[in-house]
Each structure stands twice: as C-alpha cells, then as structure tokens.
PDB file of C-alpha atoms in Angstrom:
ATOM      1  CA  PHE A   1      36.498  24.353  -6.048  1.00 60.00           C
ATOM      2  CA  ASP A   2      38.510  26.888  -3.282  1.00 69.00           C
ATOM      3  CA  GLY A   3      41.355  28.600  -5.384  1.00 76.00           C
ATOM      4  CA  ALA A   4      43.620  26.845  -8.589  1.00 83.00           C
ATOM      5  CA  SER A   5      47.489  25.154  -6.957  1.00 85.00           C
ATOM      6  CA  ARG A   6      50.279  26.118  -9.265  1.00 85.00           C
ATOM      7  CA  VAL A   7      52.277  22.656  -9.900  1.00 87.00           C
ATOM      8  CA  MET A   8      55.170  21.191 -11.772  1.00 85.00           C
ATOM      9  CA  VAL A   9      54.771  18.247 -12.976  1.00 74.00           C
ATOM     10  CA  SER A  10      57.371  15.156 -12.049  1.00 68.00           C
ATOM     11  CA  ASN A  11      58.286  12.292 -15.120  1.00 59.00           C
ATOM     12  CA  SER A  12      60.010  10.041 -11.712  1.00 57.00           C
ATOM     13  CA  ASP A  13      56.469   7.824 -12.623  1.00 50.00           C
ATOM     14  CA  ARG A  14      56.709   7.238 -16.245  1.00 48.00           C
ATOM     15  CA  ALA A  15      60.617   4.851 -14.942  1.00 47.00           C
ATOM     16  CA  ARG A  16      58.345   2.431 -13.695  1.00 49.00           C
ATOM     17  CA  VAL A  17      56.536   2.604 -17.509  1.00 48.00           C
ATOM     18  CA  ASN A  18      56.458  -0.931 -18.327  1.00 48.00           C
ATOM     19  CA  ASN A  19      58.456  -0.616 -21.914  1.00 48.00           C
ATOM     20  CA  ASN A  20      57.382  -3.353 -23.978  1.00 47.00           C
ATOM     21  CA  ALA A  21      55.095  -1.188 -26.512  1.00 49.00           C
ATOM     22  CA  ILE A  22      56.383  -3.339 -29.319  1.00 52.00           C
ATOM     23  CA  THR A  23      54.244  -6.274 -29.270  1.00 51.00           C
ATOM     24  CA  SER A  24      53.839  -9.522 -31.885  1.00 55.00           C
ATOM     25  CA  ASN A  25      50.025  -9.617 -31.071  1.00 56.00           C
ATOM     26  CA  SER A  26      47.979  -7.895 -33.352  1.00 57.00           C
ATOM     27  CA  ALA A  27      45.268  -7.918 -31.255  1.00 58.00           C
ATOM     28  CA  SER A  28      46.598  -4.862 -29.236  1.00 60.00           C
ATOM     29  CA  ASN A  29      46.514  -2.711 -31.522  1.00 60.00           C
ATOM     30  CA  SER A  30      43.079  -2.815 -32.607  1.00 61.00           C
ATOM     31  CA  VAL A  31      41.388   0.322 -31.694  1.00 65.00           C
ATOM     32  CA  HIS A  32      38.231  -2.537 -30.709  1.00 61.00           C
ATOM     33  CA  GLN A  33      40.145  -4.203 -28.294  1.00 60.00           C
ATOM     34  CA  GLN A  34      38.400  -5.284 -24.702  1.00 60.00           C
ATOM     35  CA  ARG A  35      39.078  -3.190 -21.849  1.00 59.00           C
ATOM     36  CA  ASP A  36      37.579  -6.126 -19.091  1.00 59.00           C
ATOM     37  CA  GLY A  37      36.904  -2.601 -17.172  1.00 58.00           C
ATOM     38  CA  LEU A  38      39.705  -0.925 -16.475  1.00 57.00           C
ATOM     39  CA  GLY A  39      38.738   2.157 -17.072  1.00 58.00           C
ATOM     40  CA  ARG A  40      40.798   5.218 -17.026  1.00 58.00           C
ATOM     41  CA  LYS A  41      42.164   5.286 -13.783  1.00 61.00           C
ATOM     42  CA  HIS A  42      45.716   5.608 -14.946  1.00 59.00           C
ATOM     43  CA  ARG A  43      45.567   6.789 -17.725  1.00 63.00           C
ATOM     44  CA  TYR A  44      48.033   9.629 -17.414  1.00 64.00           C
ATOM     45  CA  ASN A  45      51.309   8.610 -15.978  1.00 66.00           C
ATOM     46  CA  PHE A  46      52.952  11.661 -14.180  1.00 70.00           C
ATOM     47  CA  GLN A  47      52.119  12.672 -10.722  1.00 74.00           C
ATOM     48  CA  LEU A  48      50.748  16.124 -10.069  1.00 82.00           C
ATOM     49  CA  LYS A  49      53.684  17.864  -7.017  1.00 86.00           C
ATOM     50  CA  PRO A  50      52.775  21.412  -5.566  1.00 88.00           C
ATOM     51  CA  TYR A  51      55.114  24.058  -7.069  1.00 89.00           C
ATOM     52  CA  ASN A  52      54.953  25.959  -3.038  1.00 89.00           C
ATOM     53  CA  PRO A  53      55.703  22.098  -1.276  1.00 88.00           C
ATOM     54  CA  GLU A  54      54.202  24.540   1.668  1.00 90.00           C
ATOM     55  CA  HIS A  55      49.856  23.475  -0.423  1.00 85.00           C
ATOM     56  CA  LYS A  56      48.599  20.626  -0.493  1.00 84.00           C
ATOM     57  CA  PRO A  57      49.252  17.989  -3.098  1.00 84.00           C
ATOM     58  CA  PRO A  58      46.047  18.256  -5.117  1.00 85.00           C
ATOM     59  CA  GLY A  59      43.677  15.785  -5.297  1.00 81.00           C
ATOM     60  CA  GLN A  60      41.298  14.774  -8.202  1.00 80.00           C
ATOM     61  CA  LYS A  61      39.283  17.346  -8.664  1.00 84.00           C
ATOM     62  CA  ASP A  62      41.220  20.081  -8.037  1.00 85.00           C
ATOM     63  CA  LEU A  63      41.892  22.762 -10.505  1.00 88.00           C
ATOM     64  CA  VAL A  64      46.024  23.502 -11.253  1.00 87.00           C
ATOM     65  CA  TYR A  65      47.391  25.211 -13.568  1.00 86.00           C
ATOM     66  CA  VAL A  66      51.628  24.461 -14.842  1.00 86.00           C
ATOM     67  CA  GLU A  67      52.570  28.714 -15.648  1.00 85.00           C
ATOM     68  CA  PRO A  68      51.271  31.447 -14.394  1.00 83.00           C
ATOM     69  CA  SER A  69      48.982  33.651 -16.784  1.00 82.00           C
ATOM     70  CA  PRO A  70      50.020  36.349 -18.629  1.00 78.00           C
ATOM     71  CA  PRO A  71      50.240  39.975 -17.423  1.00 80.00           C
ATOM     72  CA  PHE A  72      47.001  41.404 -19.935  1.00 79.00           C
ATOM     73  CA  CYS A  73      46.350  44.120 -17.804  1.00 86.00           C
ATOM     74  CA  GLU A  74      49.393  45.727 -17.895  1.00 88.00           C
ATOM     75  CA  LYS A  75      50.223  47.364 -21.288  1.00 88.00           C
ATOM     76  CA  ASN A  76      53.231  46.820 -23.188  1.00 86.00           C
ATOM     77  CA  PRO A  77      53.579  47.784 -26.791  1.00 89.00           C
ATOM     78  CA  LYS A  78      55.847  45.368 -28.391  1.00 89.00           C
ATOM     79  CA  LEU A  79      53.513  42.391 -28.141  1.00 83.00           C
ATOM     80  CA  GLY A  80      50.288  44.285 -28.396  1.00 86.00           C
ATOM     81  CA  ILE A  81      48.982  44.502 -25.841  1.00 83.00           C
ATOM     82  CA  LEU A  82      47.147  47.061 -25.342  1.00 84.00           C
ATOM     83  CA  GLY A  83      46.488  47.038 -21.307  1.00 77.00           C
TER      84      GLY A  83
END
C-alpha cells in the first residue's frame, strides 16, 4: 500500500453484460447452485478509472475512494462540526 487513489466508476463495461436474467430453469435461481469452480473473478462488472488521468489505474489490491473525506477539522456550526 503506497497511498489511496481517487477513482471514477465507468459504466461502459456494464452494457456488455448479457441481460437475459429471466430464465425458465428453476435451478438457475437456486441458493445451492453449483459454480463449477468459477470463483468470484468477475463479481463486480465495472472498471475503475483514476480521477486524475496522470495517475496509473488502480490494481486489484490498491486502496481507492470515490469521494474525498469531509473537512472535519474545519469548524462548521451549520453542520455541528466543532473543528
């Protein structure tokens, strides 16, 4: 872990997913369905892109965040933040 990278989520890869989710096979909706060793390789179907294009794209084990942290150190009585 070298640092955290701010990222944007791209929905372009979701369009390629097969949308035939409704099937007549009752086993396809079974809780005990066999995976046959597929694992979780493609569990999430989106691509993370760096917020700053000059940064490298994050890898599998990189720490990422979507939104910056709120400024809790700055006083804001409107929100009840003491600073």
